[in-house]
Short mmCIF file of C-alpha atoms in Angstrom, two decimals:
data_model
loop_
_atom_site.label_atom_id
_atom_site.label_comp_id
_atom_site.label_asym_id
_atom_site.label_seq_id
_atom_site.Cartn_x
_atom_site.Cartn_y
_atom_site.Cartn_z
CA MET U 237 0.00 0.00 0.00
CA SER U 238 3.02 2.30 0.31
CA ASN U 239 3.18 2.67 -3.49
CA LEU U 240 -0.51 3.50 -3.52
CA ARG U 241 -0.02 6.18 -0.90
CA GLU U 242 2.86 7.63 -2.92
CA GLN U 243 0.73 7.76 -6.07
CA ILE U 244 -2.11 9.47 -4.23
CA SER U 245 0.36 12.00 -2.78
CA GLU U 246 1.70 12.77 -6.24
CA LYS U 247 -1.69 13.08 -7.94
CA GLN U 248 -3.86 14.70 -5.28
CA PRO U 249 -6.36 16.23 -5.34
CA LEU U 250 -7.83 13.25 -7.19
CA THR U 251 -10.55 13.28 -9.79
CA MET U 252 -13.01 10.40 -9.57
CA GLY U 253 -11.45 8.98 -12.72
CA GLU U 254 -8.09 8.86 -10.93
CA VAL U 255 -9.74 7.29 -7.88
CA PHE U 256 -11.27 4.54 -10.01
CA ALA U 257 -8.00 3.90 -11.84
CA LEU U 258 -6.03 3.56 -8.60
CA ALA U 259 -8.68 1.34 -7.03
CA LYS U 260 -8.48 -1.01 -10.00
CA GLU U 261 -4.69 -0.95 -10.19
CA TYR U 262 -4.24 -1.79 -6.50
CA ASP U 263 -7.35 -3.94 -6.10
CA ALA U 264 -8.63 -1.54 -3.46
CA ARG U 265 -12.07 -0.24 -2.61
CA VAL U 266 -12.95 3.20 -3.92
CA VAL U 267 -13.74 4.40 -0.42
CA ASP U 268 -10.27 3.33 0.75
CA ILE U 269 -8.68 5.58 -1.88
CA VAL U 270 -10.94 8.45 -0.82
CA ILE U 271 -10.08 8.07 2.86
CA MET U 272 -6.37 7.63 2.20
CA GLU U 273 -6.36 10.85 0.20
CA THR U 274 -7.97 12.61 3.16
CA GLU U 275 -5.37 11.11 5.51
CA ILE U 276 -2.63 12.59 3.33
CA ARG U 277 -4.32 15.98 2.96
CA THR U 278 -5.24 16.38 6.64
CA GLY U 279 -2.76 14.28 8.62
CA LEU U 280 -5.66 12.65 10.47
CA SER U 281 -6.04 8.92 11.05
CA ARG U 282 -8.71 6.85 9.31
CA GLU U 283 -10.73 6.61 12.52
CA GLU U 284 -10.56 10.34 13.11
CA ILE U 285 -11.66 11.01 9.56
CA LEU U 286 -14.68 8.71 9.78
CA THR U 287 -15.73 10.32 13.06
CA LYS U 288 -15.41 13.81 11.63
CA VAL U 289 -17.29 12.79 8.46
CA MET U 290 -20.35 11.97 10.52
CA GLU U 291 -19.97 15.24 12.38
CA GLU U 292 -20.18 16.97 8.99
CA TYR U 293 -23.70 15.56 8.64
CA ALA U 294 -24.88 16.38 12.18
CA HIS U 295 -26.72 19.65 11.46
CA ASN U 296 -28.44 18.28 8.37
CA MET U 297 -29.56 15.22 10.32
CA LYS U 298 -31.07 17.56 12.90
CA ALA U 299 -32.99 19.38 10.16
CA LEU U 300 -34.15 16.01 8.82
CA GLU U 301 -35.52 15.00 12.22
CA ILE U 302 -37.40 18.30 12.49
CA GLY U 303 -38.98 17.73 9.09
CA LEU U 304 -39.87 14.18 10.05
CA LYS U 305 -41.53 15.20 13.30
CA ASP U 306 -43.53 18.40 12.84
CA GLY U 307 -41.52 20.78 10.66
CA GLU U 308 -43.39 22.99 8.22
CA SER U 309 -42.08 24.36 4.94
CA ILE U 310 -43.31 27.40 3.04
CA LEU U 311 -43.27 25.30 -0.14
CA LEU U 312 -43.90 21.74 1.08
CA GLY U 313 -46.03 22.27 4.16
CA THR U 314 -45.91 19.26 6.51
CA VAL U 315 -45.68 16.56 3.82
CA ALA U 316 -42.81 14.69 5.51
CA SER U 317 -44.50 14.37 8.88
CA GLN U 318 -47.77 13.42 7.15
CA LEU U 319 -45.99 10.66 5.26
CA ASN U 320 -44.15 9.55 8.37
CA LYS U 321 -47.43 8.98 10.22
CA ILE U 322 -48.55 6.39 7.69
CA ASP U 323 -48.13 2.88 9.07
CA GLY U 324 -46.12 0.52 6.89
CA PRO U 325 -44.77 1.43 3.44
CA LYS U 326 -45.12 5.08 2.43
CA CYS U 327 -44.64 4.97 -1.35
CA PHE U 328 -42.78 1.73 -2.12
CA GLU U 329 -42.58 -1.79 -0.71
CA ASP U 330 -38.78 -1.68 -0.77
CA ASN U 331 -38.16 -0.57 2.82
CA PHE U 332 -34.72 0.97 2.22
CA LEU U 333 -35.86 2.93 -0.84
CA ASP U 334 -39.03 4.00 0.95
CA ASN U 335 -37.07 5.30 3.92
CA ALA U 336 -34.45 7.05 1.80
CA LEU U 337 -37.19 8.95 -0.03
CA LEU U 338 -39.05 9.82 3.18
CA TYR U 339 -35.90 11.07 4.91
CA THR U 340 -34.84 13.06 1.84
CA LEU U 341 -38.24 14.75 1.85
CA ALA U 342 -37.90 15.39 5.59
CA ALA U 343 -34.53 17.04 4.98
CA GLN U 344 -36.15 19.31 2.40
CA VAL U 345 -38.78 20.40 4.93
CA GLY U 346 -36.14 20.78 7.63
CA ASN U 347 -34.13 22.95 5.27
CA HIS U 348 -36.97 25.48 5.31
CA CYS U 349 -37.06 25.35 9.12
CA ILE U 350 -33.43 25.62 10.29
CA GLY U 351 -31.52 25.48 6.98
CA LEU U 352 -29.04 22.90 5.74
CA ARG U 353 -25.30 22.96 5.40
CA PRO U 354 -24.91 23.19 1.61
CA CYS U 355 -22.61 21.10 -0.54
CA ALA U 356 -23.05 22.05 -4.21
CA GLY U 357 -26.22 23.59 -2.80
CA THR U 358 -28.78 22.68 -0.18
CA GLY U 359 -30.59 20.56 -2.79
CA ASP U 360 -28.01 17.75 -2.89
CA SER U 361 -27.55 17.88 0.88
CA CYS U 362 -31.10 16.49 1.13
CA PRO U 363 -30.53 13.12 -0.57
CA TYR U 364 -27.13 12.84 1.11
CA ALA U 365 -28.75 13.12 4.54
CA GLY U 366 -31.77 11.01 3.55
CA PHE U 367 -29.63 8.17 2.21
CA ILE U 368 -27.27 8.08 5.20
CA LYS U 369 -30.23 8.11 7.60
CA ALA U 370 -31.71 5.16 5.69
CA VAL U 371 -28.37 3.33 5.93
CA LYS U 372 -28.35 3.84 9.69
CA ASP U 373 -31.90 2.60 10.06
CA ALA U 374 -31.14 -0.47 7.94
CA GLY U 375 -28.71 -1.66 10.62
CA TYR U 376 -25.39 -1.20 8.84
CA ASP U 377 -22.50 -0.75 11.25
CA GLU U 378 -21.08 2.67 12.00
CA LYS U 379 -17.93 2.08 9.97
CA LYS U 380 -19.83 1.16 6.78
CA THR U 381 -22.19 4.08 7.23
CA ALA U 382 -19.33 6.55 7.69
CA GLU U 383 -17.50 5.16 4.67
CA CYS U 384 -20.55 5.76 2.47
CA ALA U 385 -20.90 9.23 3.96
CA ALA U 386 -17.24 9.96 3.19
CA LEU U 387 -17.62 8.82 -0.42
CA ILE U 388 -20.61 11.11 -0.88
CA LEU U 389 -18.60 14.07 0.43
CA LYS U 390 -15.72 13.35 -1.95
CA ILE U 391 -18.01 13.29 -4.99
CA GLY U 392 -20.09 16.18 -3.66
CA SER U 393 -16.94 18.28 -3.32
CA LEU U 394 -16.39 18.04 -7.09
CA PHE U 395 -19.93 19.19 -7.84
CA ARG U 396 -19.51 21.99 -5.29
CA VAL U 397 -16.69 23.39 -7.43
CA GLY U 398 -18.51 22.74 -10.70
CA LYS U 399 -21.72 24.50 -9.70
CA VAL U 400 -21.05 28.11 -10.61
CA THR U 401 -24.56 29.24 -11.50
CA THR U 402 -28.14 28.17 -10.95
CA GLY U 403 -29.25 24.66 -11.85
CA CYS U 404 -30.42 21.41 -10.29
CA ASN U 405 -28.21 19.67 -12.88
CA MET U 406 -25.16 20.21 -10.67
CA GLU U 407 -26.97 20.17 -7.35
CA GLY U 408 -29.99 18.27 -6.00
CA TYR U 409 -30.75 16.15 -9.04
CA GLY U 410 -27.35 15.90 -10.75
CA ALA U 411 -24.93 15.74 -7.83
CA GLY U 412 -27.48 13.82 -5.78
CA SER U 413 -27.96 11.16 -8.45
CA ALA U 414 -24.23 10.55 -8.93
CA CYS U 415 -23.52 10.43 -5.19
CA ILE U 416 -26.40 8.08 -4.39
CA ALA U 417 -25.35 5.77 -7.24
CA ALA U 418 -21.81 5.59 -5.86
CA ALA U 419 -22.94 5.16 -2.26
CA THR U 420 -25.33 2.36 -3.22
CA VAL U 421 -22.56 0.45 -5.01
CA ALA U 422 -20.25 0.97 -2.02
CA LEU U 423 -22.95 -0.12 0.43
CA GLU U 424 -23.53 -3.34 -1.50
CA ASP U 425 -19.80 -4.04 -2.02
CA GLY U 426 -19.73 -3.48 -5.76
CA THR U 427 -16.59 -3.01 -7.84
CA PRO U 428 -14.92 0.26 -8.90
CA ASP U 429 -15.97 -0.43 -12.48
CA GLN U 430 -19.60 -0.92 -11.45
CA MET U 431 -19.48 2.29 -9.44
CA GLU U 432 -18.14 4.38 -12.30
CA LYS U 433 -20.71 2.97 -14.71
CA ALA U 434 -23.52 3.61 -12.23
CA MET U 435 -22.42 7.20 -11.69
CA VAL U 436 -22.31 7.84 -15.44
CA LEU U 437 -25.79 6.37 -15.91
CA ALA U 438 -27.15 8.36 -12.98
CA LEU U 439 -25.67 11.68 -14.06
CA SER U 440 -26.67 11.38 -17.72
CA PRO U 441 -30.44 12.14 -17.38
CA THR U 442 -29.71 15.20 -15.26
CA ILE U 443 -27.55 17.04 -17.81
CA GLY U 444 -28.95 20.53 -18.41
CA VAL U 445 -31.94 20.14 -16.06
CA PRO U 446 -32.57 23.51 -14.40
CA CYS U 447 -34.21 24.18 -11.06
CA THR U 448 -37.75 24.36 -12.39
CA PRO U 449 -39.33 25.68 -9.17
CA ARG U 450 -36.60 28.31 -8.77
CA VAL U 451 -36.96 27.49 -5.05
CA LEU U 452 -40.24 29.39 -4.83
CA VAL U 453 -42.89 27.27 -6.59
CA PRO U 454 -44.65 24.86 -4.20
CA ALA U 455 -44.01 21.09 -4.40
CA LEU U 456 -41.85 20.87 -7.54
CA CYS U 457 -38.59 20.30 -5.67
CA THR U 458 -39.85 16.99 -4.28
CA THR U 459 -39.44 15.12 -7.55
CA HIS U 460 -36.13 16.80 -8.42
CA VAL U 461 -34.47 15.88 -5.14
CA GLY U 462 -36.30 12.61 -4.54
CA GLY U 463 -35.48 11.72 -8.13
CA ALA U 464 -31.81 11.63 -7.15
CA ILE U 465 -32.56 8.72 -4.81
CA LEU U 466 -34.56 6.81 -7.42
CA ASN U 467 -32.16 7.55 -10.26
CA GLY U 468 -29.03 6.81 -8.25
CA MET U 469 -30.25 3.58 -6.67
CA TYR U 470 -31.65 2.25 -9.93
CA SER U 471 -28.41 2.99 -11.81
CA ALA U 472 -26.35 1.29 -9.11
CA ARG U 473 -28.44 -1.83 -8.82
CA LEU U 474 -28.70 -2.20 -12.57
CA CYS U 475 -24.93 -2.00 -13.01
CA MET U 476 -24.37 -4.57 -10.27
CA LYS U 477 -26.80 -7.06 -11.79
CA VAL U 478 -25.98 -6.99 -15.50
CA ASP U 479 -22.89 -6.60 -17.64
CA MET U 480 -23.55 -3.43 -19.59
CA THR U 481 -21.29 -1.44 -21.91
CA VAL U 482 -20.89 2.07 -20.50
CA ASN U 483 -17.92 3.56 -22.34
CA VAL U 484 -18.06 7.17 -21.11
CA PRO U 485 -15.59 7.89 -18.28
CA PHE U 486 -17.20 9.65 -15.34
CA ASP U 487 -14.73 12.54 -15.56
CA VAL U 488 -15.91 13.20 -19.12
CA MET U 489 -19.57 13.13 -18.08
CA LEU U 490 -18.89 15.45 -15.15
CA ALA U 491 -16.88 17.87 -17.30
CA MET U 492 -19.68 18.01 -19.86
CA ALA U 493 -22.26 18.48 -17.10
CA SER U 494 -20.35 21.44 -15.69
CA ILE U 495 -20.20 23.17 -19.10
CA VAL U 496 -23.83 22.46 -19.98
CA HIS U 497 -24.74 23.71 -16.50
CA VAL U 498 -23.38 27.15 -17.39
CA GLU U 499 -25.11 27.16 -20.78
CA SER U 500 -28.36 26.09 -19.14
CA GLY U 501 -28.14 29.05 -16.79
CA HIS U 502 -27.93 31.40 -19.78
CA ALA U 503 -30.30 29.70 -22.22
CA ILE U 504 -32.86 27.63 -20.33
CA VAL U 505 -33.34 29.32 -16.97
CA PRO U 506 -34.76 32.59 -18.41
CA THR U 507 -37.59 30.61 -20.02
CA VAL U 508 -38.15 28.69 -16.79
CA VAL U 509 -38.38 31.93 -14.85
CA GLU U 510 -40.77 33.41 -17.42
CA TYR U 511 -43.26 30.59 -16.95
CA MET U 512 -42.69 29.76 -13.28
CA GLU U 513 -42.36 33.21 -11.69
CA PRO U 514 -46.13 33.81 -11.71
CA PHE U 515 -46.47 30.83 -9.38
CA PHE U 516 -43.82 31.81 -6.86
CA LYS U 517 -44.99 31.49 -3.27
CA ARG U 518 -45.13 34.92 -1.65
CA LYS U 519 -44.86 35.77 2.04
CA PRO U 520 -47.64 38.17 3.11
CA ALA U 521 -45.33 40.09 5.43
CA VAL U 522 -42.89 40.78 2.61
CA GLU U 523 -45.66 41.55 0.13
CA SER U 524 -46.99 44.23 2.46
CA LEU U 525 -43.80 46.15 1.66
CA VAL U 526 -44.36 46.00 -2.11
CA SER U 527 -46.22 48.79 -3.87
CA ASP U 528 -49.62 48.26 -5.45
CA GLU U 529 -48.18 49.29 -8.79
CA VAL U 530 -45.69 46.42 -8.74
CA LYS U 531 -48.38 43.97 -7.66
CA GLU U 532 -50.63 45.09 -10.50
CA LYS U 533 -47.84 44.55 -13.02
CA GLU U 534 -47.21 41.09 -11.62
CA ALA U 535 -50.90 40.23 -11.77
CA LYS U 536 -50.97 41.26 -15.43
CA LYS U 537 -47.88 39.17 -16.11
CA ILE U 538 -49.55 36.11 -14.57
CA GLU U 539 -52.55 36.64 -16.81
CA GLU U 540 -50.35 36.99 -19.90
CA THR U 541 -48.35 33.88 -19.04
CA LEU U 542 -51.47 31.79 -18.54
CA GLU U 543 -52.86 33.02 -21.83
CA LYS U 544 -49.64 32.32 -23.73
CA ALA U 545 -49.26 28.87 -22.19
CA GLY U 546 -52.86 28.10 -23.05
CA GLU U 547 -52.28 29.05 -26.68
CA ILE U 548 -49.18 26.85 -26.89
CA ALA U 549 -50.97 23.92 -25.29
CA LYS U 550 -53.94 24.33 -27.66
CA SER U 551 -51.63 24.48 -30.66
CA MET U 552 -50.03 21.23 -29.56
CA ALA U 553 -53.43 19.63 -29.07
CA LYS U 554 -54.45 20.62 -32.59
CA GLY U 555 -51.42 18.84 -33.97
CA THR U 556 -52.29 15.48 -32.43
CA ASN U 557 -54.01 12.48 -33.98
CA ASP U 558 -56.56 10.43 -32.08
CA ILE U 559 -55.21 7.91 -29.60
CA LEU U 560 -55.66 5.06 -32.10
CA ASP U 561 -53.22 6.74 -34.48
CA THR U 562 -50.55 8.10 -32.17
CA PHE U 563 -47.59 5.73 -32.49
CA GLY U 564 -45.46 6.09 -35.61
CA ASP U 565 -43.96 3.19 -37.55
CA ALA U 566 -41.36 1.15 -35.71
CA VAL U 567 -37.82 2.50 -36.10
CA VAL U 568 -34.80 0.20 -36.09
CA GLY U 569 -31.50 1.62 -34.94
CA GLY U 570 -32.72 2.93 -31.62
CA SER U 571 -33.80 6.51 -32.31
CA SER U 572 -36.74 8.03 -34.16
CA GLN U 573 -34.84 11.32 -34.27
CA ALA U 574 -31.42 10.08 -35.36
CA VAL U 575 -32.63 7.24 -37.60
CA GLY U 576 -36.36 7.53 -38.26
CA SER U 577 -36.50 11.06 -39.62
CA PRO U 578 -33.49 10.85 -41.99
CA THR U 579 -34.62 7.41 -43.18
CA ASN U 580 -38.04 8.82 -44.00
CA ALA U 581 -36.44 11.68 -45.95
CA ALA U 582 -34.51 9.04 -47.89
CA ARG U 583 -37.69 7.02 -48.54
CA ILE U 584 -39.29 10.08 -50.14
CA ALA U 585 -36.19 10.60 -52.28
CA HIS U 586 -36.44 6.96 -53.41
CA GLU U 587 -40.01 7.57 -54.56
CA LEU U 588 -38.91 10.54 -56.68
CA ALA U 589 -35.96 8.86 -58.38
CA GLU U 590 -36.13 7.26 -61.80
CA GLY U 591 -33.55 4.89 -63.28
CA LYS U 592 -30.65 3.00 -61.76
CA ILE U 593 -29.06 4.66 -58.74
CA LYS U 594 -25.34 5.34 -59.14
CA LYS U 595 -24.59 7.61 -56.18
CA VAL U 596 -26.16 8.63 -52.86
CA THR U 597 -25.14 11.87 -51.16
CA VAL U 598 -26.25 12.27 -47.58
CA GLU U 599 -25.87 15.67 -45.89
CA LEU U 600 -26.48 15.56 -42.15
CA TYR U 601 -26.19 18.28 -39.53
CA PRO U 602 -23.34 17.77 -37.03
CA GLU U 603 -25.28 15.83 -34.40
CA LEU U 604 -26.65 13.35 -36.95
CA PHE U 605 -23.30 13.19 -38.74
CA ALA U 606 -21.69 12.15 -35.45
CA ARG U 607 -24.37 9.44 -35.09
CA ARG U 608 -23.86 8.11 -38.61
CA SER U 609 -23.17 4.58 -37.38
CA ILE U 610 -26.87 4.17 -36.64
CA ASN U 611 -28.51 6.41 -39.25
CA ILE U 612 -26.60 5.68 -42.47
CA PRO U 613 -27.83 2.05 -42.69
CA GLY U 614 -31.39 3.42 -42.40
CA VAL U 615 -30.82 6.19 -44.94
CA LEU U 616 -29.31 3.77 -47.47
CA MET U 617 -32.03 1.16 -47.11
CA GLY U 618 -34.65 3.88 -47.57
CA ALA U 619 -32.95 5.75 -50.41
CA VAL U 620 -31.76 2.80 -52.50
CA TYR U 621 -34.26 0.05 -51.70
CA GLY U 622 -37.30 1.95 -50.42
CA ALA U 623 -37.30 -0.02 -47.17
CA SER U 624 -39.39 1.23 -44.25
CA THR U 625 -38.01 2.31 -40.89
CA SER U 626 -39.23 -0.97 -39.38
CA ASP U 627 -37.32 -3.27 -41.76
CA TYR U 628 -34.72 -4.58 -39.34
CA GLU U 629 -33.48 -7.28 -41.72
CA MET U 630 -32.74 -4.73 -44.45
CA TYR U 631 -31.22 -2.36 -41.87
CA ASN U 632 -28.63 -4.96 -40.93
CA LYS U 633 -27.50 -5.63 -44.50
CA ALA U 634 -28.13 -2.34 -46.38
CA VAL U 635 -24.54 -1.09 -46.23
CA GLN U 636 -23.15 -4.37 -47.58
CA MET U 637 -25.82 -4.45 -50.31
CA VAL U 638 -25.01 -0.92 -51.45
CA LYS U 639 -21.32 -1.80 -51.65
CA ALA U 640 -22.09 -4.98 -53.56
CA ASP U 641 -24.25 -3.02 -56.01
CA GLY U 642 -21.36 -0.66 -56.71
CA ILE U 643 -23.24 2.45 -55.57
CA GLU U 644 -21.06 5.36 -54.50
CA VAL U 645 -21.89 6.92 -51.13
CA ASP U 646 -20.83 10.39 -50.00
CA ILE U 647 -21.61 11.34 -46.39
CA VAL U 648 -21.31 15.09 -45.82
CA GLU U 649 -21.32 16.98 -42.50
CA GLY U 650 -23.70 19.88 -42.97
CA THR U 651 -23.52 23.16 -41.10
CA GLU U 652 -27.20 24.10 -41.02
CA HIS U 653 -29.01 22.95 -37.92
CA ALA U 654 -31.34 19.96 -38.39
CA ILE U 655 -30.57 19.54 -42.10
CA GLN U 656 -30.90 16.09 -43.64
CA LYS U 657 -30.58 16.33 -47.41
CA ILE U 658 -30.66 13.21 -49.56
CA THR U 659 -29.49 13.39 -53.20
CA LEU U 660 -29.72 10.45 -55.61
CA GLU U 661 -27.84 10.41 -58.91
CA THR U 662 -29.20 7.90 -61.43
CA ASP U 663 -28.68 7.12 -65.09
CA LYS U 664 -31.70 9.35 -65.77
CA GLY U 665 -30.95 12.39 -63.64
CA VAL U 666 -30.49 13.90 -60.17
CA TYR U 667 -33.23 13.74 -57.53
CA PHE U 668 -33.18 15.24 -54.04
CA VAL U 669 -35.11 15.85 -50.85
CA ASP U 670 -34.10 18.77 -48.62
CA ALA U 671 -35.61 18.25 -45.15
CA LEU U 672 -35.19 19.27 -41.55
CA ASN U 673 -35.11 16.67 -38.81
CA ARG U 674 -37.92 16.33 -36.31
CA GLY U 675 -38.41 13.71 -33.62
CA GLY U 676 -40.78 10.79 -33.87
CA GLY U 677 -39.69 10.04 -37.44
CA ARG U 678 -41.25 13.29 -38.67
CA LEU U 679 -39.63 15.89 -40.88
CA VAL U 680 -40.03 19.34 -42.39
CA LEU U 681 -40.05 19.10 -46.19
CA ARG U 682 -38.35 22.29 -47.37
CA ASP U 683 -37.57 21.47 -50.98
CA ALA U 684 -37.44 18.57 -53.41
CA THR U 685 -37.05 17.78 -57.09
CA SER U 686 -40.83 17.97 -57.14
CA MET U 687 -42.57 19.23 -54.01
CA GLU U 688 -45.91 17.98 -55.26
CA GLN U 689 -44.60 14.47 -55.85
CA ALA U 690 -42.66 14.49 -52.58
CA LYS U 691 -45.74 15.42 -50.56
CA ALA U 692 -47.77 12.77 -52.35
CA ALA U 693 -45.08 10.19 -51.64
CA ALA U 694 -45.01 11.11 -47.94
CA ASP U 695 -48.78 10.77 -47.76
CA ARG U 696 -48.66 7.43 -49.55
CA LEU U 697 -45.92 6.12 -47.23
CA GLY U 698 -47.57 7.43 -44.07
CA ILE U 699 -44.67 9.77 -43.32
CA VAL U 700 -45.68 12.70 -41.13
CA LEU U 701 -44.66 16.12 -42.45
CA VAL U 702 -44.72 19.10 -40.11
CA ASP U 703 -44.57 22.81 -40.86
CA ALA U 704 -41.78 23.79 -38.48
#
């Protein structure tokens, strides 16, 4: 272990990627690397560190107990104590999961009573406290509990640095999910590889997710913060039960999350505030200090927001089919956006073409170009052979068939967002479909060799065209 200690000393402070690498190299537990790093950084013994780790949680545990007993929140009321009074399972039959969710909710209520010690924020402190309380109640020994608590603090410390603006993506939901995934793997004696995979899976759905309630809309925080427990535990247990390919290193996922977090603060949060601010919970005592003029402006803004939202919702409703005609055709390749829509553009191009196809040019916007491994087989089977998006047999052999038929293929990375342009050169001419990608296998038909024929072909093939 002396070599391990030397490596930690040289590399500290460690990223989680470095922690995982060292754990695998020295056949050590992840938590042992984390604690050894703290020994080196602080000069404290392992026992002292574990004792002080639990002291770090003391205030937040006090807040949790208040929420569990009779605490009341301006946004959540007394939901935790109400739930706690129910005999038997609260929401789920899994006792550990049920408790972790209850205690996380109690920490949220307690936060609005006496506050919480924040990590990346107070949001992620809630699932941290809730999970550790559930571990205690499940009868795990003090050492195991403290080790899990220490691991959470190590990971949480990284999110604390990465969270530089507003967003649940690097706090309650994002940081919470990753930490709970890691702690669950540690609690159930999983491997470093399983832990890293679980953390990647858990963090992925949280990328870019803002704080929808903006901390002032009643109730919404419950599913953000409680979602960290569900997301983290599911990711961990899945990765410990099956052998799954997860090829993204956690450090890469975390780095991306931190950058998207900043972009989300600029691009997404303003829209969230626009629609959520009318529903902010106001304190009467504070409102008594606000002028009538300001209140009148806010009342008008609420009215305008409700009207605008209603118009958007109605527009969406008008675009729907009845419930017996809602699903689109099956799409092989795993994505109706990345495969279904470009394949359907290619199918229309196939219908327009006359003569023997000599060359296929496929222009895809950067995201689709990067995902060409899954969409090009679909585009080729649609463009050359007229196969539908559900033809999985053709999908698996289309590339080989095109090569065997001597058809030239040119795959171009476009610069225009959402573009998917398919051009077919035959012995009788050149035929094209210029479309924009839309999810669900749908597309915007912007131009074609013959717009009239292209629209007729889409109708005949059951391909949904949208206006924008």
